[in-house]
Short mmCIF file of C-alpha atoms in Angstrom, two decimals:
data_model
loop_
_atom_site.label_atom_id
_atom_site.label_comp_id
_atom_site.label_asym_id
_atom_site.label_seq_id
_atom_site.Cartn_x
_atom_site.Cartn_y
_atom_site.Cartn_z
CA MET D 11 -84.46 67.12 30.30
CA SER D 12 -82.23 66.31 27.19
CA VAL D 13 -79.32 65.26 29.39
CA VAL D 14 -81.48 62.78 31.33
CA THR D 15 -83.04 61.35 28.17
CA ASN D 16 -79.53 61.03 26.54
CA THR D 17 -78.24 58.98 29.49
CA THR D 18 -81.14 56.79 29.64
CA THR D 19 -80.69 56.04 25.87
CA ILE D 20 -76.82 55.31 26.22
CA GLY D 21 -77.83 52.98 29.10
CA ALA D 22 -80.34 51.25 26.76
CA ILE D 23 -77.83 51.00 24.14
CA ASP D 24 -75.07 49.53 26.46
CA ALA D 25 -77.29 46.83 27.73
CA PRO D 26 -76.95 44.49 24.68
CA SER D 27 -73.40 45.36 24.35
CA ARG D 28 -72.85 44.16 27.87
CA ARG D 29 -74.68 40.80 27.06
CA ASN D 30 -72.88 40.07 24.00
CA THR D 31 -69.59 40.98 25.76
CA GLU D 32 -70.44 38.61 28.61
CA LEU D 33 -71.76 35.83 26.29
CA LEU D 34 -68.42 35.89 24.26
CA LEU D 35 -66.31 35.96 27.36
CA LEU D 36 -68.29 33.18 28.76
CA ALA D 37 -67.75 31.12 25.81
CA PHE D 38 -64.11 31.49 26.21
CA ALA D 39 -64.44 30.71 29.84
CA VAL D 40 -65.98 27.41 29.13
CA ALA D 41 -63.88 26.48 26.13
CA ILE D 42 -60.39 26.96 27.97
CA PRO D 43 -61.09 24.43 30.68
CA VAL D 44 -62.51 22.01 28.46
CA PHE D 45 -59.30 22.24 26.27
CA ALA D 46 -57.38 21.99 29.41
CA TYR D 47 -59.33 18.79 30.45
CA LEU D 48 -58.52 17.29 26.99
CA ASN D 49 -54.86 18.10 27.46
CA VAL D 50 -54.76 16.37 30.86
CA GLY D 51 -56.35 13.18 29.31
CA LEU D 52 -53.93 12.82 26.48
CA ALA D 53 -51.10 13.62 29.03
CA ILE D 54 -51.93 10.84 31.25
CA ASP D 55 -53.62 8.09 29.26
CA GLY D 56 -52.81 9.27 25.55
CA GLU D 57 -56.43 9.34 24.51
CA VAL D 58 -59.47 11.57 24.75
CA PRO D 59 -61.00 11.34 28.25
CA THR D 60 -64.45 9.94 28.19
CA GLY D 61 -65.89 12.36 30.71
CA MET D 62 -64.90 15.47 28.56
CA LEU D 63 -68.29 15.91 26.83
CA GLY D 64 -70.25 15.59 30.21
CA TYR D 65 -67.78 18.02 31.78
CA GLY D 66 -68.03 20.66 29.04
CA VAL D 67 -71.85 20.28 28.78
CA GLY D 68 -72.29 20.63 32.70
CA LEU D 69 -69.91 23.72 32.82
CA GLY D 70 -71.55 25.17 29.87
CA LEU D 71 -74.97 24.60 31.37
CA LEU D 72 -74.16 26.35 34.79
CA ALA D 73 -72.51 29.35 32.84
CA GLY D 74 -75.51 29.71 30.37
CA ILE D 75 -78.15 29.75 33.23
CA ALA D 76 -76.29 32.14 35.33
CA HIS D 77 -75.77 34.40 32.27
CA LEU D 78 -79.57 34.33 31.37
CA LEU D 79 -80.62 35.37 34.89
CA VAL D 80 -77.92 37.97 35.39
CA ARG D 81 -79.04 39.48 32.26
CA LYS D 82 -82.66 39.53 33.38
CA PHE D 83 -82.34 40.74 36.94
CA ALA D 84 -78.88 42.48 36.86
CA ARG D 85 -78.64 43.67 33.25
CA TYR D 86 -76.51 46.58 33.91
CA ALA D 87 -74.10 44.59 36.11
CA ASP D 88 -70.18 44.31 35.48
CA PRO D 89 -70.05 41.88 32.35
CA LEU D 90 -66.53 40.65 33.35
CA LEU D 91 -67.20 39.28 36.94
CA LEU D 92 -69.26 36.32 36.05
CA PRO D 93 -66.86 35.24 33.17
CA LEU D 94 -63.86 35.27 35.49
CA ALA D 95 -65.24 33.41 38.14
CA THR D 96 -66.45 30.78 35.64
CA LEU D 97 -62.99 30.30 34.17
CA LEU D 98 -61.33 29.93 37.54
CA ASN D 99 -64.03 27.47 38.86
CA GLY D 100 -63.78 25.40 35.62
CA LEU D 101 -59.90 25.23 35.61
CA GLY D 102 -60.09 24.27 39.42
CA LEU D 103 -62.38 21.38 38.40
CA VAL D 104 -59.65 20.36 35.92
CA LEU D 105 -56.79 20.47 38.39
CA ILE D 106 -58.84 18.39 40.83
CA TRP D 107 -59.66 15.91 38.24
CA ARG D 108 -56.07 15.77 37.28
CA LEU D 109 -55.09 14.88 40.83
CA ASP D 110 -57.75 12.40 40.87
CA GLN D 111 -56.23 10.42 38.42
CA SER D 112 -52.94 10.04 40.45
CA PRO D 113 -52.16 6.49 41.45
CA ARG D 114 -50.23 7.86 44.48
CA ILE D 115 -53.20 9.59 45.75
CA GLN D 116 -55.55 6.63 45.14
CA SER D 117 -53.21 4.34 46.99
CA MET D 118 -53.41 6.45 50.11
CA TYR D 119 -57.08 5.37 50.79
CA LYS D 120 -58.61 2.25 51.16
CA THR D 121 -61.62 3.16 49.42
CA PHE D 122 -60.86 6.10 47.18
CA THR D 123 -63.51 8.43 45.78
CA PRO D 124 -62.87 10.92 43.23
CA ASP D 125 -63.23 14.53 44.23
CA ALA D 126 -63.90 16.12 40.97
CA PRO D 127 -67.59 14.85 40.67
CA LYS D 128 -68.15 16.27 44.15
CA GLN D 129 -66.58 19.55 43.33
CA LEU D 130 -68.80 19.80 40.13
CA MET D 131 -71.74 19.35 42.45
CA TYR D 132 -70.49 21.86 44.93
CA SER D 133 -70.11 24.28 42.02
CA ALA D 134 -73.52 23.70 40.90
CA ILE D 135 -74.88 24.58 44.32
CA GLY D 136 -72.63 27.59 44.31
CA VAL D 137 -74.22 28.81 41.03
CA ALA D 138 -77.71 28.06 42.59
CA PHE D 139 -76.76 30.23 45.62
CA PHE D 140 -75.35 32.77 43.40
CA LEU D 141 -78.78 32.99 41.73
CA VAL D 142 -80.73 33.01 44.90
CA VAL D 143 -78.83 35.86 46.02
CA LEU D 144 -79.46 37.75 42.75
CA LEU D 145 -83.00 36.99 42.95
CA PHE D 146 -83.84 37.94 46.59
CA LEU D 147 -81.47 40.66 47.15
CA LYS D 148 -83.10 43.26 44.96
CA ASP D 149 -81.13 46.28 46.56
CA HIS D 150 -77.63 45.86 48.56
CA ARG D 151 -78.77 48.74 50.87
CA VAL D 152 -81.26 46.42 52.50
CA LEU D 153 -78.29 44.71 54.15
CA GLN D 154 -77.40 48.01 56.06
CA ARG D 155 -80.63 47.17 58.25
CA TYR D 156 -78.85 43.93 59.64
CA THR D 157 -75.71 45.38 60.71
CA TYR D 158 -75.40 44.24 64.30
CA ILE D 159 -77.36 41.22 63.46
CA SER D 160 -74.46 40.38 60.98
CA MET D 161 -72.06 40.81 63.82
CA MET D 162 -73.81 38.23 66.04
CA VAL D 163 -74.21 35.95 63.08
CA ALA D 164 -70.32 36.22 62.18
CA ILE D 165 -69.40 35.40 65.83
CA VAL D 166 -71.46 32.32 65.98
CA LEU D 167 -69.98 31.11 62.65
CA LEU D 168 -66.57 31.65 63.78
CA LEU D 169 -67.06 30.00 67.07
CA LEU D 170 -69.18 26.92 65.81
CA PRO D 171 -65.93 24.71 65.31
CA LEU D 172 -65.27 24.99 69.08
CA VAL D 173 -68.62 23.34 70.15
CA PRO D 174 -68.09 19.92 71.25
CA GLY D 175 -69.26 17.25 69.07
CA LEU D 176 -69.90 19.77 66.06
CA GLY D 177 -66.20 20.84 65.36
CA THR D 178 -63.97 18.50 64.08
CA ASP D 179 -59.99 18.58 64.05
CA SER D 180 -57.95 18.49 60.86
CA PHE D 181 -54.21 18.53 61.15
CA GLY D 182 -54.34 20.48 64.35
CA ALA D 183 -56.75 23.15 63.16
CA LYS D 184 -60.27 23.50 64.40
CA ILE D 185 -61.95 25.13 61.56
CA TRP D 186 -64.66 22.53 60.41
CA ILE D 187 -67.92 21.50 61.53
CA ASN D 188 -69.66 18.18 60.77
CA ILE D 189 -73.39 18.37 59.75
CA ALA D 190 -75.23 15.41 58.43
CA GLY D 191 -72.05 13.72 57.26
CA PHE D 192 -70.96 16.93 55.29
CA SER D 193 -67.76 19.13 56.47
CA VAL D 194 -68.53 22.82 56.41
CA GLN D 195 -66.14 25.65 56.83
CA PRO D 196 -67.95 28.48 58.69
CA GLY D 197 -65.16 30.87 58.23
CA GLU D 198 -65.80 31.10 54.44
CA PHE D 199 -69.24 32.47 55.06
CA ALA D 200 -68.11 34.44 57.92
CA LYS D 201 -66.06 36.60 55.83
CA ILE D 202 -69.06 37.75 53.77
CA VAL D 203 -71.22 38.47 57.04
CA LEU D 204 -68.22 40.38 58.61
CA ALA D 205 -67.98 42.66 55.44
CA VAL D 206 -71.58 43.61 55.88
CA PHE D 207 -71.17 44.36 59.46
CA PHE D 208 -68.12 46.46 59.12
CA SER D 209 -69.71 48.35 56.18
CA GLY D 210 -72.65 49.34 58.46
CA TYR D 211 -70.73 50.02 61.49
CA LEU D 212 -68.07 52.14 59.77
CA MET D 213 -70.49 54.07 57.92
CA VAL D 214 -71.88 55.47 61.03
CA LYS D 215 -68.53 55.72 63.11
CA ARG D 216 -66.21 56.66 60.32
CA ASP D 217 -66.17 60.49 61.39
CA ALA D 218 -65.24 59.58 64.93
CA LEU D 219 -62.64 57.17 64.13
CA ALA D 220 -61.04 59.62 61.60
CA LEU D 221 -60.68 62.26 64.57
CA ALA D 222 -57.18 62.06 66.29
CA SER D 223 -57.07 63.06 70.00
CA ARG D 224 -53.41 62.35 70.63
CA ARG D 225 -50.21 61.60 68.75
CA PHE D 226 -47.95 58.68 69.95
CA MET D 227 -44.60 57.80 68.09
CA GLY D 228 -45.79 59.70 64.88
CA LEU D 229 -49.11 57.90 64.91
CA TYR D 230 -52.34 59.80 65.30
CA LEU D 231 -54.53 57.81 67.61
CA PRO D 232 -58.42 58.12 68.03
CA ARG D 233 -60.27 58.73 71.28
CA GLY D 234 -60.27 55.79 73.67
CA ARG D 235 -64.00 55.16 73.26
CA ASP D 236 -63.63 55.00 69.54
CA LEU D 237 -60.55 52.66 69.82
CA GLY D 238 -62.49 50.04 71.83
CA PRO D 239 -64.10 48.35 69.00
CA ILE D 240 -60.81 47.91 67.16
CA LEU D 241 -59.09 46.43 70.25
CA THR D 242 -62.16 44.15 70.68
CA ILE D 243 -61.80 42.90 66.97
CA TRP D 244 -57.93 42.26 67.56
CA ALA D 245 -58.71 40.34 70.73
CA LEU D 246 -61.39 38.35 69.09
CA SER D 247 -58.92 37.39 66.08
CA LEU D 248 -56.49 36.14 68.80
CA VAL D 249 -59.22 34.14 70.46
CA ILE D 250 -59.80 32.14 67.23
CA LEU D 251 -56.23 31.68 66.52
CA VAL D 252 -55.57 30.29 70.02
CA PHE D 253 -58.55 27.91 70.41
CA GLU D 254 -59.03 26.97 66.63
CA ASN D 255 -55.27 27.00 65.74
CA ASP D 256 -56.59 28.86 62.57
CA LEU D 257 -53.90 31.70 61.42
CA GLY D 258 -55.69 32.18 58.24
CA THR D 259 -59.05 33.05 59.38
CA SER D 260 -57.61 35.28 62.10
CA LEU D 261 -55.49 37.14 59.49
CA LEU D 262 -58.46 37.39 57.02
CA PHE D 263 -60.89 38.54 59.91
CA PHE D 264 -58.51 41.32 61.26
CA GLY D 265 -56.93 42.33 58.00
CA LEU D 266 -60.61 42.80 56.44
CA PHE D 267 -61.50 45.21 59.31
CA VAL D 268 -58.20 47.28 58.91
CA ILE D 269 -58.61 47.69 54.98
CA MET D 270 -62.10 48.80 55.44
CA LEU D 271 -61.12 51.24 58.35
CA TYR D 272 -58.57 52.91 56.09
CA VAL D 273 -61.05 53.17 53.20
CA ALA D 274 -63.57 54.67 55.49
CA THR D 275 -61.29 56.97 57.41
CA GLU D 276 -58.30 57.69 54.95
CA ARG D 277 -55.88 57.65 57.82
CA THR D 278 -52.57 55.74 56.94
CA SER D 279 -51.95 55.24 60.71
CA TRP D 280 -54.76 52.46 60.83
CA ILE D 281 -52.68 50.45 58.51
CA VAL D 282 -49.46 50.80 60.44
CA MET D 283 -51.52 49.94 63.60
CA GLY D 284 -53.16 47.13 62.13
CA LEU D 285 -49.81 45.67 61.04
CA LEU D 286 -48.27 46.16 64.34
CA MET D 287 -51.15 44.44 66.09
CA ALA D 288 -51.38 41.54 63.72
CA VAL D 289 -47.48 40.97 64.06
CA GLY D 290 -47.64 41.42 67.79
CA GLY D 291 -50.57 39.02 68.08
CA ALA D 292 -49.09 36.25 65.89
CA VAL D 293 -45.76 36.29 67.76
CA ALA D 294 -47.51 36.18 71.03
CA VAL D 295 -49.75 33.20 69.99
CA GLY D 296 -46.79 31.47 68.11
CA SER D 297 -44.90 31.22 71.23
CA PHE D 298 -46.96 28.53 72.66
CA ALA D 299 -49.39 27.27 70.06
CA GLY D 300 -48.03 24.03 68.57
CA HIS D 301 -49.92 24.06 65.24
CA VAL D 302 -48.64 27.69 64.60
CA GLN D 303 -44.86 26.87 65.60
CA SER D 304 -45.14 23.81 63.10
CA ARG D 305 -46.16 26.08 60.36
CA VAL D 306 -43.51 28.63 61.24
CA ALA D 307 -40.75 25.87 61.46
CA ALA D 308 -41.98 24.66 57.94
CA TRP D 309 -41.73 28.11 56.55
CA LEU D 310 -38.27 28.90 57.93
CA ASP D 311 -36.66 25.92 56.78
CA PRO D 312 -38.62 22.95 55.43
CA PHE D 313 -35.63 20.71 54.61
CA GLU D 314 -33.90 21.06 58.03
CA CYS D 315 -37.33 20.91 59.69
CA LEU D 316 -37.96 17.53 58.01
CA GLU D 317 -34.85 16.12 59.36
CA THR D 318 -35.26 17.07 62.91
CA ALA D 319 -39.04 16.82 63.37
CA PRO D 320 -40.38 13.93 65.20
CA PRO D 321 -41.98 11.31 62.83
CA ASN D 322 -45.81 11.13 62.44
CA THR D 323 -46.43 14.50 64.13
CA ASN D 324 -48.14 17.87 62.70
CA MET D 325 -44.58 19.27 62.38
CA ALA D 326 -43.26 16.33 60.20
CA TRP D 327 -46.40 16.49 58.12
CA ALA D 328 -46.04 20.27 57.64
CA CYS D 329 -42.48 20.12 56.72
CA ASP D 330 -42.82 17.34 54.37
CA GLN D 331 -45.68 19.02 52.62
CA MET D 332 -43.55 22.44 52.22
CA THR D 333 -40.29 20.45 50.84
CA GLN D 334 -42.65 18.78 48.26
CA VAL D 335 -44.23 22.34 47.32
CA HIS D 336 -40.75 23.65 46.96
CA MET D 337 -39.63 21.04 44.76
CA SER D 338 -42.84 21.29 42.58
CA PHE D 339 -42.42 25.00 42.10
CA GLY D 340 -38.81 24.31 41.28
CA ALA D 341 -39.59 21.55 38.80
CA GLY D 342 -42.05 23.97 37.06
CA GLY D 343 -39.78 26.49 35.83
CA THR D 344 -40.83 28.96 33.63
CA ILE D 345 -43.47 27.36 31.38
CA GLY D 346 -43.90 24.20 33.40
CA THR D 347 -43.94 20.21 32.94
CA GLY D 348 -47.24 20.51 31.20
CA LEU D 349 -50.85 19.51 32.55
CA GLY D 350 -50.93 16.05 33.95
CA GLN D 351 -47.01 15.57 33.69
CA GLY D 352 -46.00 16.89 37.21
CA ASN D 353 -45.33 15.31 40.40
CA SER D 354 -47.12 17.60 42.79
CA ASP D 355 -49.37 14.53 43.91
CA LEU D 356 -46.36 13.86 46.23
CA ILE D 357 -47.71 16.31 48.44
CA ARG D 358 -50.31 13.78 49.33
CA PHE D 359 -52.57 15.37 52.06
CA ALA D 360 -54.55 18.29 50.75
CA ALA D 361 -52.70 18.40 47.54
CA ASN D 362 -55.86 19.34 45.78
CA SER D 363 -57.22 21.89 48.41
CA ASP D 364 -54.51 23.82 50.41
CA PHE D 365 -51.69 23.20 47.99
CA ILE D 366 -53.37 23.12 44.59
CA PHE D 367 -51.61 26.22 43.57
CA ALA D 368 -48.40 24.08 43.77
CA THR D 369 -49.79 22.00 40.82
CA VAL D 370 -50.31 25.13 38.89
CA GLY D 371 -46.63 26.33 39.48
CA GLU D 372 -45.26 22.78 38.50
CA GLU D 373 -47.43 21.92 35.50
CA LEU D 374 -48.13 25.52 34.09
CA GLY D 375 -44.76 27.28 35.33
CA LEU D 376 -44.34 30.72 36.54
CA ALA D 377 -46.15 31.83 33.33
CA GLY D 378 -49.32 29.87 34.49
CA ALA D 379 -49.03 30.84 38.08
CA MET D 380 -48.93 34.60 36.93
CA ALA D 381 -51.87 34.14 34.48
CA PHE D 382 -53.82 32.67 37.51
CA ILE D 383 -52.77 35.86 39.76
CA LEU D 384 -53.79 38.04 36.85
CA LEU D 385 -57.20 36.44 36.71
CA TYR D 386 -57.68 36.91 40.53
CA GLY D 387 -56.41 40.51 40.19
CA LEU D 388 -58.96 41.25 37.58
CA ILE D 389 -61.86 40.10 39.83
CA ILE D 390 -60.30 42.44 42.60
CA GLU D 391 -59.98 45.39 40.18
CA ARG D 392 -63.60 44.97 38.95
CA GLY D 393 -64.69 44.92 42.73
CA LEU D 394 -62.82 48.03 43.35
CA ARG D 395 -64.22 49.58 40.21
CA THR D 396 -67.59 48.76 41.36
CA ALA D 397 -66.95 50.34 44.74
CA LEU D 398 -65.88 53.59 43.07
CA ALA D 399 -68.95 53.39 40.83
CA ALA D 400 -71.39 52.94 43.80
CA ARG D 401 -73.63 55.98 44.67
CA ASP D 402 -74.06 55.26 48.32
CA PRO D 403 -71.25 54.96 50.86
CA PHE D 404 -72.56 51.64 52.38
CA GLY D 405 -72.26 50.15 48.77
CA LYS D 406 -68.71 51.65 48.37
CA LEU D 407 -67.62 50.23 51.90
CA LEU D 408 -69.19 46.71 51.11
CA ALA D 409 -67.71 46.46 47.61
CA CYS D 410 -64.35 47.47 49.01
CA GLY D 411 -64.72 44.97 51.79
CA LEU D 412 -65.86 42.10 49.67
CA SER D 413 -62.81 42.92 47.30
CA GLY D 414 -60.46 43.12 50.05
CA ALA D 415 -61.61 39.83 51.68
CA PHE D 416 -61.02 38.08 48.47
CA ALA D 417 -57.69 39.75 47.85
CA LEU D 418 -56.39 38.92 51.28
CA GLN D 419 -57.52 35.21 50.84
CA VAL D 420 -55.57 34.95 47.47
CA PHE D 421 -52.40 36.62 48.96
CA VAL D 422 -52.61 34.46 52.16
CA VAL D 423 -52.94 31.15 50.23
CA ALA D 424 -50.58 31.99 47.41
CA GLY D 425 -47.90 33.65 49.88
CA GLY D 426 -48.10 30.55 52.12
CA VAL D 427 -47.54 28.04 49.36
CA MET D 428 -44.86 30.12 47.75
CA GLY D 429 -43.06 30.61 51.05
CA LEU D 430 -43.50 34.32 51.37
CA ILE D 431 -45.31 33.77 54.67
CA PRO D 432 -46.09 30.71 56.90
CA LEU D 433 -48.75 28.43 55.49
CA THR D 434 -52.28 29.30 56.90
CA GLY D 435 -54.52 26.46 55.77
CA MET D 436 -57.00 28.40 53.74
CA THR D 437 -58.00 27.59 50.27
CA MET D 438 -57.53 29.27 47.08
CA PRO D 439 -60.87 30.78 45.85
CA PHE D 440 -62.78 28.78 43.12
CA LEU D 441 -59.62 26.81 42.42
CA ALA D 442 -59.23 24.45 45.43
CA TYR D 443 -61.34 21.49 46.39
CA GLY D 444 -63.98 22.43 49.10
CA GLY D 445 -67.71 23.09 48.96
CA SER D 446 -67.95 25.86 51.59
CA SER D 447 -65.16 27.91 49.71
CA VAL D 448 -66.72 27.80 46.17
CA ILE D 449 -70.26 28.32 47.49
CA ALA D 450 -69.36 31.33 49.60
CA ASN D 451 -67.32 32.89 46.83
CA TRP D 452 -70.05 32.52 44.29
CA ALA D 453 -72.19 34.46 46.87
CA LEU D 454 -69.49 36.97 47.31
CA ILE D 455 -69.51 37.55 43.26
CA ALA D 456 -73.35 37.78 43.23
CA ILE D 457 -73.36 40.67 45.91
CA LEU D 458 -70.56 42.42 43.85
CA LEU D 459 -72.77 42.09 40.76
CA ARG D 460 -75.93 43.59 42.54
CA ILE D 461 -73.94 46.36 43.79
CA SER D 462 -72.59 46.97 40.20
CA ASP D 463 -75.92 46.73 38.74
CA THR D 464 -77.52 49.36 41.21
CA ALA D 465 -74.32 51.66 40.35
CA ARG D 466 -74.33 51.38 36.63
CA ARG D 467 -78.32 51.64 36.13
CA PRO D 468 -79.16 54.85 34.23
CA ALA D 469 -80.93 57.28 36.69
CA PRO D 470 -84.81 57.67 35.97
CA ALA D 471 -85.98 60.46 34.03
CA PRO D 472 -87.63 63.17 36.32
CA ALA D 473 -91.39 63.23 36.33
CA PRO D 474 -92.81 66.26 34.27
CA ASN D 475 -93.62 69.36 36.10
CA PRO D 476 -97.27 70.64 35.26
CA ASP D 477 -96.48 74.13 37.02
CA ALA D 478 -93.61 74.72 34.98
CA GLU D 479 -95.09 73.90 31.77
CA LYS D 480 -98.18 76.28 32.83
CA THR D 481 -95.65 79.17 33.67
CA GLN D 482 -93.96 78.66 30.31
CA VAL D 483 -97.31 78.93 28.45
CA VAL D 484 -98.28 82.14 30.38
CA ARG D 485 -94.84 83.71 29.50
CA GLN D 486 -95.38 83.00 25.77
#
């Protein structure tokens, strides 16, 4: 009885401490982007930007409302996740606004409309969606009931861009749909729904998938009927890659499943098999898919590719973008050219979305790029810590899946921009321009906070047992 009481007291004492910690971190998370906004304005025009006050008030208002409702409905949640997401979102808005000021980008469009105000609106919608998830998702374990419904929803979301009249083609990739004049990327929401499906499925099947019936080339393989779903997932990821020319979503989709499979079964052979299947599928599709071939050619040698590629083709554009990206990182050096003083706007198309990390590399240098990677790493670490603290297997798998999806997306985008792997066309979470991305990632943070709140909440004190008290009186 005393142990439970002490635990409850400690939880009650820690709650105000969490509130104060999160509030202080949120203040820094708002102040740093505002200072960066000022820095960009002074570098470009030599004067304080006129929109700085409105930007600071808007970002502070979003962060303040989110903080108040998190402390009300998820008071024991991790105090670092919200400030980290706010800081990345705020810095992303600054970088997008900085590229909006570029005369080169403005001259590309007959009727140029800045993207920063739209991204601020998308961020507000993302925070609203974040709050809706916290309000209506009282217990993350409810999601387990919708395991197979989640699978169907995810498949529909992934195949929507192939519907004639609904899907749109952007530089050879069919990953967008057009609804009422707005472009939506369904794959961003599919990663969350897939994490729910994989968590529910693997929670039931993990024992069967951990069993090995035969050994092949040093790898322990499961039974054939248990291997079927894995082969189906692999085949579906190839279908997405073939028909949508979307290497990024395919890697995210298949990589998420392999990571969660390894976490559920603790068998290293799944990692090896997953890597072999991913490489084999990418090589097979890359042998005939023109969009993938363009990305691979731009990755291997963008300068030579730029000289040999036919003009005004997807390959020429891909090679031109990668040459500009390499020069941006080279110009940045260790500490960068300074905010607002780079030339990453020469990338032109998708400079503020797919290639926004090149702006970080040029204007903030290696130090700034590593700082951003560290911020992403902290979100991933807090997500994995939440998985370790979760008291139910479904919550552990779901937190691992969401953290793994976030980590994969960061690696795929940063690795593609820096030339480690072929470019995939995905967007950097919170940093890049795009409504679908920022809304989906705010929802991801909300689910992690809900799991964290459930895991950290002190266990309720047990009800008194009248029979035990009567027995004690009789003995006395």
